[in-house]
PDB file of C-alpha atoms in Angstrom:
ATOM      1  CA  MET A   1       0.060   0.100   0.156  1.00 42.00           C
ATOM      2  CA  ALA A   2       1.255   3.183  -1.059  1.00 41.00           C
ATOM      3  CA  LYS A   3       2.548   5.224   1.981  1.00 41.00           C
ATOM      4  CA  LYS A   4      -0.356   8.628   2.421  1.00 43.00           C
ATOM      5  CA  ARG A   5       1.799  12.210   1.329  1.00 44.00           C
ATOM      6  CA  SER A   6       1.969  14.224   4.128  1.00 46.00           C
ATOM      7  CA  ALA A   7      -0.188  17.608   3.888  1.00 44.00           C
ATOM      8  CA  SER A   8       2.863  19.585   4.992  1.00 44.00           C
ATOM      9  CA  ASN A   9       4.256  18.139   1.629  1.00 46.00           C
ATOM     10  CA  MET A  10       1.812  18.688  -0.634  1.00 42.00           C
ATOM     11  CA  THR A  11       1.204  22.326  -2.886  1.00 38.00           C
ATOM     12  CA  GLN A  12      -2.426  23.763  -2.353  1.00 39.00           C
ATOM     13  CA  SER A  13      -3.355  23.221  -6.519  1.00 39.00           C
ATOM     14  CA  ALA A  14      -1.532  20.178  -7.415  1.00 47.00           C
ATOM     15  CA  SER A  15      -0.438  16.779  -6.122  1.00 65.00           C
ATOM     16  CA  LEU A  16       3.117  17.772  -6.581  1.00 82.00           C
ATOM     17  CA  PHE A  17       5.222  16.127  -3.613  1.00 88.00           C
ATOM     18  CA  TRP A  18       7.941  18.455  -2.723  1.00 91.00           C
ATOM     19  CA  THR A  19      11.179  16.723  -1.166  1.00 90.00           C
ATOM     20  CA  GLU A  20      13.475  18.801   1.278  1.00 89.00           C
ATOM     21  CA  ASP A  21      16.007  18.589  -1.524  1.00 90.00           C
ATOM     22  CA  MET A  22      13.662  19.935  -3.547  1.00 93.00           C
ATOM     23  CA  ASP A  23      12.750  22.818  -1.363  1.00 93.00           C
ATOM     24  CA  GLN A  24      16.259  23.723  -0.646  1.00 91.00           C
ATOM     25  CA  ILE A  25      17.020  24.316  -4.305  1.00 93.00           C
ATOM     26  CA  LEU A  26      13.523  26.575  -4.508  1.00 95.00           C
ATOM     27  CA  ILE A  27      14.803  28.476  -1.549  1.00 93.00           C
ATOM     28  CA  ASN A  28      18.626  29.008  -2.828  1.00 93.00           C
ATOM     29  CA  ALA A  29      17.028  29.869  -6.513  1.00 93.00           C
ATOM     30  CA  PHE A  30      14.825  32.727  -4.617  1.00 94.00           C
ATOM     31  CA  ILE A  31      17.859  33.334  -2.518  1.00 92.00           C
ATOM     32  CA  HIS A  32      19.719  34.115  -5.985  1.00 92.00           C
ATOM     33  CA  GLU A  33      16.954  35.858  -7.884  1.00 92.00           C
ATOM     34  CA  GLN A  34      16.836  38.336  -4.748  1.00 90.00           C
ATOM     35  CA  SER A  35      20.884  38.541  -4.816  1.00 89.00           C
ATOM     36  CA  ILE A  36      20.892  39.391  -8.588  1.00 91.00           C
ATOM     37  CA  GLY A  37      18.381  42.077  -7.879  1.00 90.00           C
ATOM     38  CA  ASN A  38      15.326  40.604  -9.558  1.00 91.00           C
ATOM     39  CA  ARG A  39      12.931  41.574  -6.127  1.00 90.00           C
ATOM     40  CA  PRO A  40      12.331  44.963  -6.684  1.00 86.00           C
ATOM     41  CA  ASN A  41      10.237  46.745  -4.059  1.00 82.00           C
ATOM     42  CA  GLY A  42       9.801  43.612  -2.107  1.00 83.00           C
ATOM     43  CA  THR A  43       8.213  41.508  -4.811  1.00 88.00           C
ATOM     44  CA  PHE A  44       9.828  38.858  -7.064  1.00 92.00           C
ATOM     45  CA  SER A  45       9.453  40.104 -10.643  1.00 92.00           C
ATOM     46  CA  THR A  46       8.148  37.367 -13.643  1.00 92.00           C
ATOM     47  CA  GLN A  47      11.877  36.660 -14.786  1.00 94.00           C
ATOM     48  CA  ALA A  48      12.586  35.829 -11.571  1.00 93.00           C
ATOM     49  CA  TYR A  49       9.741  33.337 -11.450  1.00 95.00           C
ATOM     50  CA  ASP A  50      10.658  31.943 -14.784  1.00 95.00           C
ATOM     51  CA  ASN A  51      14.418  31.611 -13.907  1.00 95.00           C
ATOM     52  CA  ILE A  52      13.490  29.504 -10.933  1.00 95.00           C
ATOM     53  CA  VAL A  53      10.651  27.257 -12.703  1.00 95.00           C
ATOM     54  CA  LYS A  54      13.437  26.455 -15.185  1.00 94.00           C
ATOM     55  CA  GLU A  55      16.037  25.583 -12.443  1.00 93.00           C
ATOM     56  CA  LEU A  56      13.460  23.176 -10.861  1.00 93.00           C
ATOM     57  CA  GLN A  57      12.898  21.620 -14.240  1.00 93.00           C
ATOM     58  CA  GLU A  58      16.410  21.203 -15.181  1.00 92.00           C
ATOM     59  CA  ALA A  59      17.376  19.641 -11.349  1.00 91.00           C
ATOM     60  CA  PHE A  60      14.074  17.626 -11.317  1.00 91.00           C
ATOM     61  CA  PRO A  61      12.926  16.512 -15.025  1.00 91.00           C
ATOM     62  CA  GLU A  62      10.670  13.906 -13.686  1.00 89.00           C
ATOM     63  CA  LYS A  63       8.847  16.317 -11.413  1.00 88.00           C
ATOM     64  CA  SER A  64       5.822  18.652 -12.973  1.00 90.00           C
ATOM     65  CA  VAL A  65       7.211  21.833 -11.781  1.00 92.00           C
ATOM     66  CA  ASP A  66       5.355  25.323 -13.100  1.00 93.00           C
ATOM     67  CA  LYS A  67       5.327  28.514 -11.912  1.00 93.00           C
ATOM     68  CA  ASP A  68       1.750  28.352  -9.809  1.00 93.00           C
ATOM     69  CA  LYS A  69       3.397  25.350  -8.017  1.00 93.00           C
ATOM     70  CA  VAL A  70       6.319  27.161  -7.041  1.00 94.00           C
ATOM     71  CA  LYS A  71       4.797  30.463  -5.793  1.00 93.00           C
ATOM     72  CA  ASN A  72       2.120  27.831  -3.987  1.00 92.00           C
ATOM     73  CA  ARG A  73       5.063  26.087  -2.513  1.00 93.00           C
ATOM     74  CA  ILE A  74       7.351  29.555  -1.256  1.00 93.00           C
ATOM     75  CA  LYS A  75       4.014  30.495  -0.035  1.00 92.00           C
ATOM     76  CA  TYR A  76       3.597  27.967   2.109  1.00 91.00           C
ATOM     77  CA  LEU A  77       6.875  27.857   3.321  1.00 92.00           C
ATOM     78  CA  LYS A  78       7.190  31.529   3.875  1.00 91.00           C
ATOM     79  CA  LYS A  79       4.055  30.898   6.556  1.00 89.00           C
ATOM     80  CA  GLY A  80       5.454  28.170   8.394  1.00 87.00           C
ATOM     81  CA  PHE A  81       8.753  30.463   8.738  1.00 88.00           C
ATOM     82  CA  GLY A  82       6.634  33.425   9.840  1.00 86.00           C
ATOM     83  CA  SER A  83       5.012  31.947  13.152  1.00 85.00           C
ATOM     84  CA  CYS A  84       8.650  30.716  13.761  1.00 86.00           C
ATOM     85  CA  TYR A  85      10.263  33.782  13.580  1.00 87.00           C
ATOM     86  CA  ASP A  86       7.811  35.507  14.823  1.00 85.00           C
ATOM     87  CA  ILE A  87       8.433  33.744  18.206  1.00 85.00           C
ATOM     88  CA  PHE A  88      11.861  32.785  18.104  1.00 85.00           C
ATOM     89  CA  LYS A  89      13.219  36.514  17.350  1.00 81.00           C
ATOM     90  CA  ASN A  90      12.483  37.575  20.698  1.00 75.00           C
ATOM     91  CA  ALA A  91      14.540  34.728  21.936  1.00 75.00           C
ATOM     92  CA  ILE A  92      16.702  35.213  25.145  1.00 67.00           C
ATOM     93  CA  SER A  93      20.212  34.324  25.089  1.00 72.00           C
ATOM     94  CA  GLY A  94      21.230  30.619  25.152  1.00 79.00           C
ATOM     95  CA  PHE A  95      19.289  29.807  21.923  1.00 85.00           C
ATOM     96  CA  SER A  96      20.284  28.745  18.711  1.00 86.00           C
ATOM     97  CA  TRP A  97      19.068  26.892  15.444  1.00 86.00           C
ATOM     98  CA  SER A  98      21.134  23.812  14.623  1.00 87.00           C
ATOM     99  CA  PRO A  99      21.899  23.028  10.911  1.00 84.00           C
ATOM    100  CA  HIS A 100      22.263  19.330  12.207  1.00 87.00           C
ATOM    101  CA  THR A 101      19.027  18.848  14.280  1.00 89.00           C
ATOM    102  CA  LYS A 102      17.147  21.561  12.202  1.00 88.00           C
ATOM    103  CA  MET A 103      15.763  22.327  15.985  1.00 90.00           C
ATOM    104  CA  TRP A 104      15.879  25.353  18.326  1.00 89.00           C
ATOM    105  CA  ASP A 105      18.611  24.427  20.895  1.00 89.00           C
ATOM    106  CA  ALA A 106      18.973  25.720  24.211  1.00 87.00           C
ATOM    107  CA  GLU A 107      19.494  24.309  27.655  1.00 88.00           C
ATOM    108  CA  PRO A 108      16.025  23.191  29.884  1.00 87.00           C
ATOM    109  CA  GLY A 109      16.224  26.252  32.093  1.00 85.00           C
ATOM    110  CA  ALA A 110      16.423  28.831  28.952  1.00 87.00           C
ATOM    111  CA  TRP A 111      13.335  26.788  27.807  1.00 89.00           C
ATOM    112  CA  ALA A 112      11.221  27.061  30.805  1.00 89.00           C
ATOM    113  CA  SER A 113      11.877  31.036  30.935  1.00 86.00           C
ATOM    114  CA  PHE A 114      11.161  31.673  27.333  1.00 87.00           C
ATOM    115  CA  ILE A 115       8.036  29.254  27.492  1.00 87.00           C
ATOM    116  CA  GLN A 116       6.782  30.874  30.253  1.00 87.00           C
ATOM    117  CA  ALA A 117       6.787  34.422  28.590  1.00 84.00           C
ATOM    118  CA  TYR A 118       6.002  32.945  25.141  1.00 86.00           C
ATOM    119  CA  PRO A 119       3.518  29.929  25.404  1.00 88.00           C
ATOM    120  CA  GLN A 120       3.551  28.965  21.464  1.00 87.00           C
ATOM    121  CA  ALA A 121       7.339  28.341  21.655  1.00 87.00           C
ATOM    122  CA  LYS A 122       6.657  24.983  23.351  1.00 89.00           C
ATOM    123  CA  ASP A 123       5.232  23.711  20.171  1.00 87.00           C
ATOM    124  CA  TRP A 124       8.726  23.730  18.778  1.00 87.00           C
ATOM    125  CA  MET A 125      10.592  22.278  21.217  1.00 88.00           C
ATOM    126  CA  ASN A 126      10.637  18.786  19.617  1.00 87.00           C
ATOM    127  CA  LYS A 127       9.505  20.100  16.173  1.00 88.00           C
ATOM    128  CA  PRO A 128      12.261  20.188  13.787  1.00 89.00           C
ATOM    129  CA  VAL A 129      12.133  23.850  11.323  1.00 87.00           C
ATOM    130  CA  PRO A 130      13.917  22.431   7.762  1.00 89.00           C
ATOM    131  CA  HIS A 131      15.683  25.312   5.977  1.00 90.00           C
ATOM    132  CA  TYR A 132      15.484  28.229   8.928  1.00 88.00           C
ATOM    133  CA  GLU A 133      18.475  30.339   8.254  1.00 88.00           C
ATOM    134  CA  SER A 134      18.123  30.325   4.436  1.00 88.00           C
ATOM    135  CA  LEU A 135      13.970  31.097   4.953  1.00 90.00           C
ATOM    136  CA  LYS A 136      15.157  33.970   7.254  1.00 88.00           C
ATOM    137  CA  GLN A 137      17.644  35.251   4.483  1.00 87.00           C
ATOM    138  CA  LEU A 138      14.414  35.292   2.394  1.00 89.00           C
ATOM    139  CA  PHE A 139      11.629  36.761   4.900  1.00 87.00           C
ATOM    140  CA  GLY A 140      13.723  37.740   8.028  1.00 82.00           C
ATOM    141  CA  LYS A 141      14.202  40.934   7.176  1.00 76.00           C
ATOM    142  CA  ASP A 142      10.131  41.506   5.766  1.00 68.00           C
ATOM    143  CA  ARG A 143       8.407  39.787   9.469  1.00 64.00           C
ATOM    144  CA  ALA A 144      10.935  42.717  10.945  1.00 56.00           C
ATOM    145  CA  ASN A 145      10.386  45.602   8.941  1.00 53.00           C
ATOM    146  CA  GLY A 146       6.532  45.206   7.371  1.00 47.00           C
ATOM    147  CA  ASP A 147       5.527  41.949   6.124  1.00 49.00           C
ATOM    148  CA  GLY A 148       3.874  40.378   9.499  1.00 45.00           C
ATOM    149  CA  ALA A 149       5.960  43.006  11.833  1.00 45.00           C
ATOM    150  CA  GLU A 150       4.225  43.721  14.951  1.00 45.00           C
ATOM    151  CA  THR A 151       1.627  46.269  15.525  1.00 44.00           C
ATOM    152  CA  PRO A 152       1.015  49.001  18.217  1.00 45.00           C
ATOM    153  CA  THR A 153      -2.354  47.129  18.917  1.00 47.00           C
ATOM    154  CA  GLU A 154      -0.177  43.981  19.259  1.00 45.00           C
ATOM    155  CA  MET A 155       2.696  45.223  21.016  1.00 47.00           C
ATOM    156  CA  ARG A 156      -0.310  46.667  24.179  1.00 48.00           C
ATOM    157  CA  GLN A 157      -1.485  42.872  23.545  1.00 50.00           C
ATOM    158  CA  ARG A 158       1.384  41.367  24.270  1.00 46.00           C
ATOM    159  CA  LEU A 159       2.884  43.494  27.080  1.00 48.00           C
ATOM    160  CA  SER A 160      -0.305  43.030  28.751  1.00 52.00           C
ATOM    161  CA  GLN A 161      -0.245  39.469  28.521  1.00 49.00           C
ATOM    162  CA  GLN A 162       3.809  39.092  29.869  1.00 46.00           C
ATOM    163  CA  ARG A 163       3.129  41.290  32.247  1.00 49.00           C
ATOM    164  CA  GLY A 164      -0.401  40.033  33.955  1.00 47.00           C
ATOM    165  CA  VAL A 165      -2.337  43.346  33.359  1.00 41.00           C
ATOM    166  CA  ALA A 166      -5.593  42.718  33.193  1.00 41.00           C
ATOM    167  CA  GLU A 167      -8.337  45.026  31.980  1.00 48.00           C
ATOM    168  CA  GLY A 168      -9.818  44.561  35.728  1.00 49.00           C
ATOM    169  CA  ASP A 169      -6.503  46.061  36.859  1.00 48.00           C
ATOM    170  CA  ILE A 170      -6.647  48.599  34.496  1.00 51.00           C
ATOM    171  CA  ASN A 171     -10.437  50.056  35.147  1.00 57.00           C
ATOM    172  CA  ALA A 172      -9.474  49.480  39.128  1.00 56.00           C
ATOM    173  CA  ASP A 173      -6.490  52.226  38.312  1.00 54.00           C
ATOM    174  CA  ILE A 174      -8.956  54.284  36.360  1.00 56.00           C
ATOM    175  CA  ASP A 175     -11.508  53.995  39.082  1.00 59.00           C
ATOM    176  CA  ARG A 176      -8.880  55.420  42.170  1.00 58.00           C
ATOM    177  CA  MET A 177      -7.832  58.169  39.534  1.00 57.00           C
ATOM    178  CA  ALA A 178     -11.575  59.252  39.205  1.00 56.00           C
ATOM    179  CA  THR A 179     -12.307  59.401  42.859  1.00 58.00           C
ATOM    180  CA  GLN A 180      -9.008  61.465  43.372  1.00 55.00           C
ATOM    181  CA  ASN A 181     -10.488  63.424  40.806  1.00 55.00           C
ATOM    182  CA  GLY A 182     -13.758  63.749  42.492  1.00 55.00           C
ATOM    183  CA  THR A 183     -15.802  61.975  39.920  1.00 53.00           C
ATOM    184  CA  THR A 184     -18.028  59.338  40.662  1.00 50.00           C
ATOM    185  CA  ARG A 185     -18.393  55.938  39.092  1.00 48.00           C
ATOM    186  CA  GLU A 186     -21.580  54.465  37.932  1.00 46.00           C
ATOM    187  CA  THR A 187     -22.602  51.127  39.803  1.00 44.00           C
ATOM    188  CA  ASP A 188     -25.221  48.230  38.897  1.00 42.00           C
ATOM    189  CA  ASN A 189     -27.143  49.015  42.333  1.00 44.00           C
ATOM    190  CA  GLU A 190     -30.568  50.029  42.209  1.00 43.00           C
ATOM    191  CA  ASN A 191     -30.182  51.952  45.322  1.00 45.00           C
ATOM    192  CA  THR A 192     -27.194  53.842  43.900  1.00 46.00           C
ATOM    193  CA  ASN A 193     -27.613  57.679  44.309  1.00 50.00           C
ATOM    194  CA  SER A 194     -25.434  58.479  41.328  1.00 53.00           C
ATOM    195  CA  SER A 195     -26.856  60.492  39.211  1.00 62.00           C
ATOM    196  CA  PRO A 196     -27.144  60.479  35.156  1.00 63.00           C
ATOM    197  CA  GLU A 197     -24.817  63.283  35.052  1.00 65.00           C
ATOM    198  CA  ALA A 198     -22.475  61.968  37.734  1.00 60.00           C
ATOM    199  CA  ASN A 199     -22.551  58.416  35.322  1.00 61.00           C
ATOM    200  CA  LYS A 200     -21.862  60.401  32.438  1.00 60.00           C
ATOM    201  CA  LYS A 201     -19.086  62.702  34.076  1.00 60.00           C
ATOM    202  CA  TYR A 202     -17.409  59.556  34.989  1.00 58.00           C
ATOM    203  CA  LYS A 203     -17.480  57.683  31.648  1.00 60.00           C
ATOM    204  CA  THR A 204     -16.142  60.589  29.668  1.00 69.00           C
ATOM    205  CA  TYR A 205     -13.479  60.898  32.317  1.00 64.00           C
ATOM    206  CA  LYS A 206     -12.410  57.081  31.897  1.00 62.00           C
ATOM    207  CA  GLU A 207     -12.550  57.361  28.395  1.00 72.00           C
ATOM    208  CA  GLU A 208     -10.153  60.289  28.174  1.00 71.00           C
ATOM    209  CA  VAL A 209      -7.842  58.180  30.789  1.00 68.00           C
ATOM    210  CA  GLN A 210      -8.020  55.440  28.888  1.00 68.00           C
ATOM    211  CA  GLU A 211      -7.350  56.879  25.179  1.00 72.00           C
ATOM    212  CA  LYS A 212      -4.298  58.667  27.268  1.00 69.00           C
ATOM    213  CA  LEU A 213      -2.819  55.629  28.330  1.00 70.00           C
ATOM    214  CA  LEU A 214      -3.200  53.931  24.714  1.00 69.00           C
ATOM    215  CA  LYS A 215      -1.530  56.805  23.050  1.00 70.00           C
ATOM    216  CA  GLY A 216       1.126  56.778  25.798  1.00 69.00           C
ATOM    217  CA  ILE A 217       2.128  53.350  24.750  1.00 67.00           C
ATOM    218  CA  GLU A 218       1.771  54.206  21.074  1.00 68.00           C
ATOM    219  CA  CYS A 219       4.492  57.209  21.422  1.00 69.00           C
ATOM    220  CA  VAL A 220       6.772  54.692  23.386  1.00 65.00           C
ATOM    221  CA  SER A 221       6.357  51.898  20.682  1.00 61.00           C
ATOM    222  CA  ASP A 222       7.194  54.646  17.928  1.00 64.00           C
ATOM    223  CA  ALA A 223      10.052  56.257  19.444  1.00 63.00           C
ATOM    224  CA  ILE A 224      11.868  52.537  19.534  1.00 62.00           C
ATOM    225  CA  THR A 225      11.376  51.808  15.900  1.00 59.00           C
ATOM    226  CA  LYS A 226      12.316  55.481  14.800  1.00 59.00           C
ATOM    227  CA  SER A 227      15.083  55.080  17.177  1.00 57.00           C
ATOM    228  CA  THR A 228      16.439  51.767  16.018  1.00 54.00           C
ATOM    229  CA  ASP A 229      15.766  53.215  11.835  1.00 55.00           C
ATOM    230  CA  ALA A 230      18.106  55.944  12.957  1.00 54.00           C
ATOM    231  CA  LEU A 231      20.692  53.853  14.137  1.00 51.00           C
ATOM    232  CA  VAL A 232      20.175  51.215  11.074  1.00 49.00           C
ATOM    233  CA  LYS A 233      20.562  54.763   8.490  1.00 51.00           C
ATOM    234  CA  ALA A 234      23.684  55.880  10.667  1.00 47.00           C
ATOM    235  CA  HIS A 235      26.090  54.383   8.181  1.00 43.00           C
ATOM    236  CA  THR A 236      29.915  55.663   8.042  1.00 39.00           C
ATOM    237  CA  ALA A 237      32.183  55.447   6.084  1.00 38.00           C
ATOM    238  CA  LYS A 238      35.423  54.212   7.710  1.00 48.00           C
ATOM    239  CA  LEU A 239      35.474  51.852  10.382  1.00 54.00           C
ATOM    240  CA  SER A 240      36.271  52.567  13.344  1.00 62.00           C
ATOM    241  CA  MET A 241      38.699  49.667  13.859  1.00 78.00           C
ATOM    242  CA  PRO A 242      39.856  47.047  11.888  1.00 83.00           C
ATOM    243  CA  ALA A 243      37.442  44.261  10.726  1.00 81.00           C
ATOM    244  CA  LYS A 244      39.603  41.431  11.986  1.00 82.00           C
ATOM    245  CA  LYS A 245      38.835  43.023  15.687  1.00 85.00           C
ATOM    246  CA  ILE A 246      35.112  43.241  14.979  1.00 87.00           C
ATOM    247  CA  TYR A 247      34.995  39.387  14.014  1.00 86.00           C
ATOM    248  CA  GLN A 248      36.932  38.865  17.369  1.00 86.00           C
ATOM    249  CA  HIS A 249      33.827  40.209  19.007  1.00 87.00           C
ATOM    250  CA  VAL A 250      31.146  38.875  17.307  1.00 88.00           C
ATOM    251  CA  ASN A 251      32.833  35.603  17.277  1.00 87.00           C
ATOM    252  CA  GLU A 252      32.626  35.665  21.061  1.00 88.00           C
ATOM    253  CA  LEU A 253      29.083  36.171  21.111  1.00 88.00           C
ATOM    254  CA  GLY A 254      28.424  32.541  20.008  1.00 86.00           C
ATOM    255  CA  LEU A 255      26.237  33.631  17.245  1.00 86.00           C
ATOM    256  CA  ASP A 256      25.029  30.440  15.154  1.00 81.00           C
ATOM    257  CA  PRO A 257      26.579  30.657  11.592  1.00 80.00           C
ATOM    258  CA  MET A 258      23.884  32.735   9.532  1.00 79.00           C
ATOM    259  CA  ASP A 259      23.558  35.143  12.566  1.00 81.00           C
ATOM    260  CA  LYS A 260      27.542  35.573  12.805  1.00 83.00           C
ATOM    261  CA  LYS A 261      27.642  36.547   8.874  1.00 81.00           C
ATOM    262  CA  ILE A 262      24.583  38.918   9.334  1.00 84.00           C
ATOM    263  CA  ALA A 263      26.091  40.521  12.433  1.00 84.00           C
ATOM    264  CA  TYR A 264      29.665  41.277  11.264  1.00 83.00           C
ATOM    265  CA  ARG A 265      28.330  42.720   7.816  1.00 83.00           C
ATOM    266  CA  PHE A 266      26.032  45.115   9.883  1.00 83.00           C
ATOM    267  CA  LEU A 267      28.310  45.901  12.890  1.00 85.00           C
ATOM    268  CA  THR A 268      31.411  46.631   9.995  1.00 81.00           C
ATOM    269  CA  GLU A 269      28.807  49.208   7.815  1.00 79.00           C
ATOM    270  CA  ASN A 270      27.244  50.480  11.480  1.00 81.00           C
ATOM    271  CA  ALA A 271      30.193  52.200  13.217  1.00 78.00           C
ATOM    272  CA  ASN A 272      28.035  54.309  15.887  1.00 80.00           C
ATOM    273  CA  VAL A 273      25.890  50.783  16.191  1.00 83.00           C
ATOM    274  CA  LEU A 274      29.130  49.149  16.749  1.00 84.00           C
ATOM    275  CA  GLU A 275      30.079  51.309  19.759  1.00 83.00           C
ATOM    276  CA  MET A 276      26.647  50.985  21.154  1.00 83.00           C
ATOM    277  CA  VAL A 277      27.368  47.172  21.592  1.00 86.00           C
ATOM    278  CA  LEU A 278      30.220  47.006  22.788  1.00 86.00           C
ATOM    279  CA  GLY A 279      29.706  49.556  25.323  1.00 84.00           C
ATOM    280  CA  TYR A 280      27.107  46.918  26.387  1.00 84.00           C
ATOM    281  CA  PRO A 281      27.932  44.686  29.407  1.00 86.00           C
ATOM    282  CA  PHE A 282      29.233  41.182  27.920  1.00 85.00           C
ATOM    283  CA  GLU A 283      26.756  38.585  29.173  1.00 84.00           C
ATOM    284  CA  GLU A 284      24.020  40.863  28.004  1.00 85.00           C
ATOM    285  CA  ARG A 285      25.771  41.952  24.280  1.00 87.00           C
ATOM    286  CA  LYS A 286      24.191  38.934  22.677  1.00 87.00           C
ATOM    287  CA  GLU A 287      21.107  39.347  23.446  1.00 85.00           C
ATOM    288  CA  TYR A 288      20.832  43.368  22.548  1.00 84.00           C
ATOM    289  CA  LEU A 289      23.064  42.806  19.010  1.00 86.00           C
ATOM    290  CA  MET A 290      20.019  40.435  18.373  1.00 83.00           C
ATOM    291  CA  ASP A 291      17.544  42.915  19.439  1.00 79.00           C
ATOM    292  CA  ILE A 292      18.890  45.674  16.683  1.00 80.00           C
ATOM    293  CA  LEU A 293      19.188  42.922  14.379  1.00 77.00           C
ATOM    294  CA  SER A 294      15.550  41.657  14.598  1.00 70.00           C
ATOM    295  CA  ARG A 295      14.685  45.563  13.578  1.00 65.00           C
ATOM    296  CA  TYR A 296      17.039  45.791  10.500  1.00 57.00           C
TER     297      TYR A 296
END
């Protein structure tokens, strides 16, 4: 009896079975097209798809590969990568993706702390993520800068969840502020002596406070984004130290091979960021650098 094909290896439009080797050639082809300029404004050109289809057809002549199947497959791979990347871009020090096991690796204590902050990470403890670094070359920048990037609303929700701030706690704080301001809260007690005018005044005051709180959070979020963008754009024509010395600093952080390459290139092109990273305590330097790169 023929082995049933996994849904993860099927395209949405046809019954083409994709192997890991096919996926790797597909991803490498996209990376190549990106490197030669066939991805203007973040979108792959028709020429890029034509070249990729041709390469796959030559590598696997027995397969029925066409443009639609290529589009469907890369879309599927991008979606799977995005769900993983959005979690592990926040990974604390000690996490790394292993090219051998194709899984995320960390000590049990690091896993426990990370899962406490990001419960979805538990799903990836024993789940391989093939081609992660290659897909990161294609889509990591998209996730950080636009496609799939965290919005201010999502940031508020995440911070609220992480810090255990319930809506009731916020309302309680507003109630205390309202009392200090001489404003009476509306209650459900039928015997309350609050007048409609007092209730209306409370509601108006509460809405104003909530609006100010949300605007404050958005301002902080925007400030972080703008400051990071400013750092990225602050290129200097001359290195502040020899490139070999910069590599030594990067190598000491214990980054995985792909992150090491990205970090080395980035720091050699951004002297201001290099000075900031080296000014950070060594035990926190890796996390600080990865946070900057995730916004690049």
